Tab-separated table of C-alpha atoms and ligand atoms in Angstrom:
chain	number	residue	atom	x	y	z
P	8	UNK	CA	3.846	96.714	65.470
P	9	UNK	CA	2.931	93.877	62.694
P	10	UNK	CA	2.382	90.481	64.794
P	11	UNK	CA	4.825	87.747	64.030
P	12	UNK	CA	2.681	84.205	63.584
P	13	UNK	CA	4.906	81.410	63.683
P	14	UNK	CA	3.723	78.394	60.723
P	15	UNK	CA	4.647	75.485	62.848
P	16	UNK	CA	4.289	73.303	59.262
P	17	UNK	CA	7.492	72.171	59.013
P	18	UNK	CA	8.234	71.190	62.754
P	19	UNK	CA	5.483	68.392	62.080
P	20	UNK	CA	7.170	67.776	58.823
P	21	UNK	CA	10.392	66.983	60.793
P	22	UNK	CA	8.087	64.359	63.414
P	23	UNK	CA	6.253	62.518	60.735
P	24	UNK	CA	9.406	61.580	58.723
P	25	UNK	CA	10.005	59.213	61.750
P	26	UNK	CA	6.606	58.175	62.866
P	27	UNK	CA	6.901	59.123	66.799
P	28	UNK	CA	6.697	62.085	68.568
P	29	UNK	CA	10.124	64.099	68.169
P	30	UNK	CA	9.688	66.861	67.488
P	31	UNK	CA	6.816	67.753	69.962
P	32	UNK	CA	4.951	69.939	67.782
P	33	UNK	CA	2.582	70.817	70.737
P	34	UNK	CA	5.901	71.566	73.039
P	35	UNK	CA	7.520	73.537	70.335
P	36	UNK	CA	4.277	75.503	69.607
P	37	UNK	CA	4.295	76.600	73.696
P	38	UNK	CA	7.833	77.657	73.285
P	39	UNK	CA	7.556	79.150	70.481
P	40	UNK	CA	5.355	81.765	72.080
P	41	UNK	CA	7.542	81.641	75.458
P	42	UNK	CA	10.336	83.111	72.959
P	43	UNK	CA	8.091	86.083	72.051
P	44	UNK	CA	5.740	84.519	68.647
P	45	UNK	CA	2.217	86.132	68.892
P	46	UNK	CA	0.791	83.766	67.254
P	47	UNK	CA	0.715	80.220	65.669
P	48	UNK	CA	-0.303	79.309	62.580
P	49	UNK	CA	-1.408	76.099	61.433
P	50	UNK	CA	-2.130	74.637	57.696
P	51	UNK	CA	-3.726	71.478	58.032
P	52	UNK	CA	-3.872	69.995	54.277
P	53	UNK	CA	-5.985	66.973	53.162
P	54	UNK	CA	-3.010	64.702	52.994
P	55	UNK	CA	-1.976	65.540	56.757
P	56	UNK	CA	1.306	65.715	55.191
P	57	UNK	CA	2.719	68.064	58.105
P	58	UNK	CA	0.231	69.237	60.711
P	59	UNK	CA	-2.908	66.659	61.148
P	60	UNK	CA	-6.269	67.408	62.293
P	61	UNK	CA	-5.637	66.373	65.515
P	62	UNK	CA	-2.754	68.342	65.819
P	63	UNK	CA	-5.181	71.582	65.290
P	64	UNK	CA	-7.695	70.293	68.686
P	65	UNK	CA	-4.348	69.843	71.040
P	66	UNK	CA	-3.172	73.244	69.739
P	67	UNK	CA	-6.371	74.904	70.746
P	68	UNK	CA	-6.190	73.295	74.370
P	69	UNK	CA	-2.160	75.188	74.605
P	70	UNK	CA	-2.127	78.309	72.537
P	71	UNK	CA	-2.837	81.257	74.100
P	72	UNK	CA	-1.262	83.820	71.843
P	73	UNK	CA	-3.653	84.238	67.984
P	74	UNK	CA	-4.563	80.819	66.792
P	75	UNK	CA	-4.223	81.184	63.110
P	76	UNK	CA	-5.446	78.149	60.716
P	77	UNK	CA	-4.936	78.033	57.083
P	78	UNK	CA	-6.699	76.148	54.832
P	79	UNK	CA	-9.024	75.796	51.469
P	80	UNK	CA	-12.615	76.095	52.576
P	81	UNK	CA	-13.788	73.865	49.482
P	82	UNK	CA	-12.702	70.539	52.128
P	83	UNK	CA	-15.627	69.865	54.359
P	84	UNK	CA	-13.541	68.545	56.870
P	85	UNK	CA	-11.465	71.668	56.582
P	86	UNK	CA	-14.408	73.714	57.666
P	87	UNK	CA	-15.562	71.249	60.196
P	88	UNK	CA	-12.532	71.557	62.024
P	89	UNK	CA	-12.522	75.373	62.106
P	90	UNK	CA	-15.915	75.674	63.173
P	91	UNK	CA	-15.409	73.125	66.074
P	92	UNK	CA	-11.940	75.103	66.793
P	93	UNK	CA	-12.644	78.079	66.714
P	94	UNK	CA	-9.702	79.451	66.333
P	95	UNK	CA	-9.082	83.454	66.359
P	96	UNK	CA	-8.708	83.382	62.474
P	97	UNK	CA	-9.289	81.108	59.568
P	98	UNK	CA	-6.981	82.147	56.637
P	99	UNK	CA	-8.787	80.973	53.518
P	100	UNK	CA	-6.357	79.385	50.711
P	101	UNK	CA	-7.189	78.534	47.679
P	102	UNK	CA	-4.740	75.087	47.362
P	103	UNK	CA	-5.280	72.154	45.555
P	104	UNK	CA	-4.889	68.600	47.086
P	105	UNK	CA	-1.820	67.942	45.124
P	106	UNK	CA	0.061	71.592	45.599
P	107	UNK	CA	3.539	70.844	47.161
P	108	UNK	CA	2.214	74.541	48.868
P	109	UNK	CA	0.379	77.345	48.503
P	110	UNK	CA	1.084	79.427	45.102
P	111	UNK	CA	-1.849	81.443	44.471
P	112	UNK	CA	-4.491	83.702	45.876
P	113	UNK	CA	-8.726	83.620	45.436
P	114	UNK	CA	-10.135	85.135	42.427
P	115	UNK	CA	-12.501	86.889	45.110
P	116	UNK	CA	-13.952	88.619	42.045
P	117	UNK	CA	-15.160	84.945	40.545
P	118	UNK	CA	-15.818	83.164	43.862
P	119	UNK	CA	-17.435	86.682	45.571
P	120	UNK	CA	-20.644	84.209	45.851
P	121	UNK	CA	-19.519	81.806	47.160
P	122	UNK	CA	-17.131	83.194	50.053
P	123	UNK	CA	-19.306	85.649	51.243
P	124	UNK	CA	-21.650	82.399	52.593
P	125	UNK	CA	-17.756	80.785	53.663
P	126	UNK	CA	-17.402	84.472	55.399
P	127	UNK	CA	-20.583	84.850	57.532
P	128	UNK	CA	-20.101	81.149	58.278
P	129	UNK	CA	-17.105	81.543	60.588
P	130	UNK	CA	-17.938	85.434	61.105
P	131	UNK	CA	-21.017	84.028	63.246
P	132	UNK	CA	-19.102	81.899	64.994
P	133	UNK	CA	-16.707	84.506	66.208
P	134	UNK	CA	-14.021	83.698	63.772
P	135	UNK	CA	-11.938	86.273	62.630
P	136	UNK	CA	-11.696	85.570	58.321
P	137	UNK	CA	-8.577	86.341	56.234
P	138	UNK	CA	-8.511	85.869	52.820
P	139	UNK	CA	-5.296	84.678	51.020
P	140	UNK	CA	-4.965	86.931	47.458
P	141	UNK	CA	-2.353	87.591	45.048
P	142	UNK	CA	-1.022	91.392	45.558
P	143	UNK	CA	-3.687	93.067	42.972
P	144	UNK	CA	-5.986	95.827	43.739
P	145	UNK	CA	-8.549	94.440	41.982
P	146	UNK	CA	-8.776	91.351	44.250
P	147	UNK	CA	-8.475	93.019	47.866
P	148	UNK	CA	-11.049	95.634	46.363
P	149	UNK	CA	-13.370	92.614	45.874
P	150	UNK	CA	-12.189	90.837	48.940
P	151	UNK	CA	-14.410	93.402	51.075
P	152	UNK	CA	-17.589	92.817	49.325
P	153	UNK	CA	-17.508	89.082	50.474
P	154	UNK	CA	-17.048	90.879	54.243
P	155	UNK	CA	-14.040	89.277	54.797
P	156	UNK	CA	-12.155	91.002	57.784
P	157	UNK	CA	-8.998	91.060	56.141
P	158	UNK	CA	-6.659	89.576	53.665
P	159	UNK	CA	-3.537	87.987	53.448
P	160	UNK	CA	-1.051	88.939	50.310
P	161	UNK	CA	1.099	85.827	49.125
P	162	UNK	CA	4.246	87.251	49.359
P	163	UNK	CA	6.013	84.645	47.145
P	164	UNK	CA	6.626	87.175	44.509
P	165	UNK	CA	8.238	89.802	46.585
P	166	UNK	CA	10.609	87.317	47.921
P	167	UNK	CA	11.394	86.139	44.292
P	168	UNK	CA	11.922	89.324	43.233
P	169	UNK	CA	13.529	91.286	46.346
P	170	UNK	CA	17.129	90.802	44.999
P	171	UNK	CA	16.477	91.867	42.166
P	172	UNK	CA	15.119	95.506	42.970
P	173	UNK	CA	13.255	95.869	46.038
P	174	UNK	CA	11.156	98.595	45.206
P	175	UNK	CA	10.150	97.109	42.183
P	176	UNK	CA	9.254	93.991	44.025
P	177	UNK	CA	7.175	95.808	47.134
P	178	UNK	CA	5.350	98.033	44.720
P	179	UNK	CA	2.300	96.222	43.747
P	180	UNK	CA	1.965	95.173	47.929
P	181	UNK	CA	2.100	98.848	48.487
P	182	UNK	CA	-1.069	99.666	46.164
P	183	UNK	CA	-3.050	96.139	47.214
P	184	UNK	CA	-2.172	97.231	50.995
P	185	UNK	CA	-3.282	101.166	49.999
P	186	UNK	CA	-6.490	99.387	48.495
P	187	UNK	CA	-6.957	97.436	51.727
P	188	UNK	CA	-6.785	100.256	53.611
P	189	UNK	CA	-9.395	102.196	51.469
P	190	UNK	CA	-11.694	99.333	51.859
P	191	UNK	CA	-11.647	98.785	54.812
P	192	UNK	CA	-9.742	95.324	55.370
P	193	UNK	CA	-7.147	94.628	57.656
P	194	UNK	CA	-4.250	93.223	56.525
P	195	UNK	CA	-2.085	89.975	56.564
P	196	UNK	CA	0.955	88.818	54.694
P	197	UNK	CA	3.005	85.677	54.396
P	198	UNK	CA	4.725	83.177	52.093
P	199	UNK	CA	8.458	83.054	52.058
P	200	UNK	CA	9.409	85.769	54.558
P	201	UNK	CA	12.692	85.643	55.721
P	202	UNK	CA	15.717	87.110	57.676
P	203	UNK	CA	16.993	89.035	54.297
P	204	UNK	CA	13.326	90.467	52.817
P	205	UNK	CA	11.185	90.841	56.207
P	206	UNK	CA	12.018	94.119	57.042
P	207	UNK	CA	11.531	96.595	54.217
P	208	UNK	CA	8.586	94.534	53.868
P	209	UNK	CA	7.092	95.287	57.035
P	210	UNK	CA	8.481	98.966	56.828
P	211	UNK	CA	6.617	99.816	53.540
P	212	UNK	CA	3.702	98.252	53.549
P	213	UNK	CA	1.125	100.345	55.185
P	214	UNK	CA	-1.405	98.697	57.451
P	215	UNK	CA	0.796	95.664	58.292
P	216	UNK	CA	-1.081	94.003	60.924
P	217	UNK	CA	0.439	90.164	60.625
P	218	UNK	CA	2.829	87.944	58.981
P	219	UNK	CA	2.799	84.322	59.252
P	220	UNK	CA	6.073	82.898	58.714
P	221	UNK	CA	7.264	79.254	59.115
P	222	UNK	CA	9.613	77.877	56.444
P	223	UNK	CA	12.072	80.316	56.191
P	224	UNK	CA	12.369	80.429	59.825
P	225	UNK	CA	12.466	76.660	60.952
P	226	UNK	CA	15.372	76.770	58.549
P	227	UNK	CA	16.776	79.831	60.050
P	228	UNK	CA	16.481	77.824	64.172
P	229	UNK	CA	18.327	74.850	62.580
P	230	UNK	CA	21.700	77.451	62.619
P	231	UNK	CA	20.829	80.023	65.414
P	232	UNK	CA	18.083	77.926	67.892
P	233	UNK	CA	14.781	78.453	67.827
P	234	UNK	CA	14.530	81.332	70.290
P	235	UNK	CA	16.917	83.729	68.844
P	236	UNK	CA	15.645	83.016	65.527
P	237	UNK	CA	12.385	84.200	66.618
P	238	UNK	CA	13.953	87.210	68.600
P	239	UNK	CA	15.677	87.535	65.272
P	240	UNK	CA	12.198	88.099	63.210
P	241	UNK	CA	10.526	89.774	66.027
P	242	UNK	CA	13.680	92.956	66.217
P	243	UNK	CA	13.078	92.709	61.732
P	244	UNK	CA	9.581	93.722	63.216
P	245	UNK	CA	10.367	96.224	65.540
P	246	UNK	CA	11.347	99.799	65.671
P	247	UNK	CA	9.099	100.572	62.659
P	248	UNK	CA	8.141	104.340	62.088
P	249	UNK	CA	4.401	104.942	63.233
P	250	UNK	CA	1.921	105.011	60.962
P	251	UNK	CA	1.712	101.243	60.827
P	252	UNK	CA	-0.477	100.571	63.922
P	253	UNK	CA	-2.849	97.889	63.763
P	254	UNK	CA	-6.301	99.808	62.105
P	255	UNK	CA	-9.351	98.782	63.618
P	256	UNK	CA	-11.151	97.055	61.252
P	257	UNK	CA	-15.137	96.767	60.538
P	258	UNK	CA	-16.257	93.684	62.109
P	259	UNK	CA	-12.960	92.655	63.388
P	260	UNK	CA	-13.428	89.797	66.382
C	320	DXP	C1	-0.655	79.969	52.836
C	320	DXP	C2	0.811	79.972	52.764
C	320	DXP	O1	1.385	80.654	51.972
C	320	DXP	C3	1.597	79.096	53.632
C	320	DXP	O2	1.247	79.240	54.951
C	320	DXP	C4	1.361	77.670	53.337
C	320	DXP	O3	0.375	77.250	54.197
C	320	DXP	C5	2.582	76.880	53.559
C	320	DXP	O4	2.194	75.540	53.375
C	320	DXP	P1	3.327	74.433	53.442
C	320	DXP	O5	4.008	74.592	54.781
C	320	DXP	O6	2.547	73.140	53.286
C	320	DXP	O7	4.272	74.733	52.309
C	321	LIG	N1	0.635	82.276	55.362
C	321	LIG	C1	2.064	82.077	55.210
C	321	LIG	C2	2.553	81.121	56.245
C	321	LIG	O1	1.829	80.785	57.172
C	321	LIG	C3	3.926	80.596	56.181
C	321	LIG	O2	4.452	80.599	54.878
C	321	LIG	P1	6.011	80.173	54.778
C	321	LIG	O3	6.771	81.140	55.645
C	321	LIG	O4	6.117	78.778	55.290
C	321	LIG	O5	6.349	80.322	53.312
């Protein structure tokens, strides 16, 4: 079954806007997994405009479930922190200081230098390494030769897209997933997942091993409570066809 990763983002949005403690991000990331999220995912940006760096050491004291943190490996302090973390996985984004968020994959085929060195880095300290890339073949087919474990597709487009004709919209995540599986990569997706387009997603994408998914639903738990919104993503999860079991993958940690 593809692994739900909550993005707990927006719950330190919510805690900064008033300069104390409410929300309890570390609280909320503890019951987030008591309501059933297998992981927690974390994007700690320069600006610490949501989640700061010392969020990401009290996390790693009180997760137990896959730490996941997201961020652009061109910050030294972003690297710093993951290597001192050590969290299960680093998901490598490509953002810009100023970004209001993420909107675009590596050119893996440009950078291939570079993140291979970024790869081993956190591959010899145990750290599982995701890359975040736009849903072309051409960029998870590069992705492997930088021996990245997996990748992440930026699922912005699908969601943009999904009322409009969701095949049309799933197709090119169908062939960059087929090209991860060819390759050898694992796979990860995320970027505005909801309630509405999580499902066929997850159905039709072969290889589906995780989606990380935080705006969408902290907007969903503000209606239905936190717990049954996650029980609400976890059942869009379930009950898919076999076939997409988690593939071991080369290297995996
Ligand atoms: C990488 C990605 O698509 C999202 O996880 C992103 O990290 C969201 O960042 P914001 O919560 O700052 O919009
Ligand atoms: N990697 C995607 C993520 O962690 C959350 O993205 P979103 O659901 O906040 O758009």
């Amino acid at each position: 079954m593809t692994r739900l990763s909550v993005n707990i983002n927006k719950i330190a949005t919510l805690r900064n806007s008033r300069g104390g403690n409410n929300p309890d991000l570390i609280q909320v990331a503890k019951d987030c997994e008591a309501f059933g999220a297998q992981g927690i995912t974390v994007h700690p940006r320069p600006d610490e405009r949501h989640i700061r760096y010392d969020d990401v050491y009290a996390l790693k004291e009180i997760v137990t479930a896959e730490f996941n943190i997201e961020g652009n490996c061109d910050e030294e302090k972003f690297m710093d922190l993951v290597l001192a973390v050590k969290p299960h996985q680093v998901t490598l984004v490509p953002d810009a200081r100023g970004q209001l968020t993420s909107n675009h994959g590596w050119n893996t085929i440009e950078n291939k230098r570079y993140l291979t060195d970024v790869v081993k880095a956190f591959q010899d300290e145990g750290i599982r390494v995701s890359l975040f890339v736009d849903p072309l073949p051409e960029m998870v087919e590069a992705a492997a030769a930088t021996g990245t474990d997996r990748v992440e597709l930026y699922t912005e487009a699908y969601a943009s897209h999904y009322h409009q004709g969701i095949e049309l919209a799933a197709a090119p995540y169908i062939q960059a997933a087929e090209m991860a599986q060819k390759v050898g990569l694992g796979l990860n997706a995320g970027h505005d997942l909801d309630l509405n387009n999580l499902q066929y997603f997850a159905r039709n994408i072969p290889g589906l091993q995780e989606v990380s998914i935080g705006h969408a639903l902290v907007c969903d738990a503000l209606y239905y409570g936190l717990e049954n919104t996650i029980q609400m993503y976890l059942q869009r999860l379930s009950n898919i066809p076999t076939g997409n079991e988690e593939i071991p993958v080369k290297g995996e940690v």
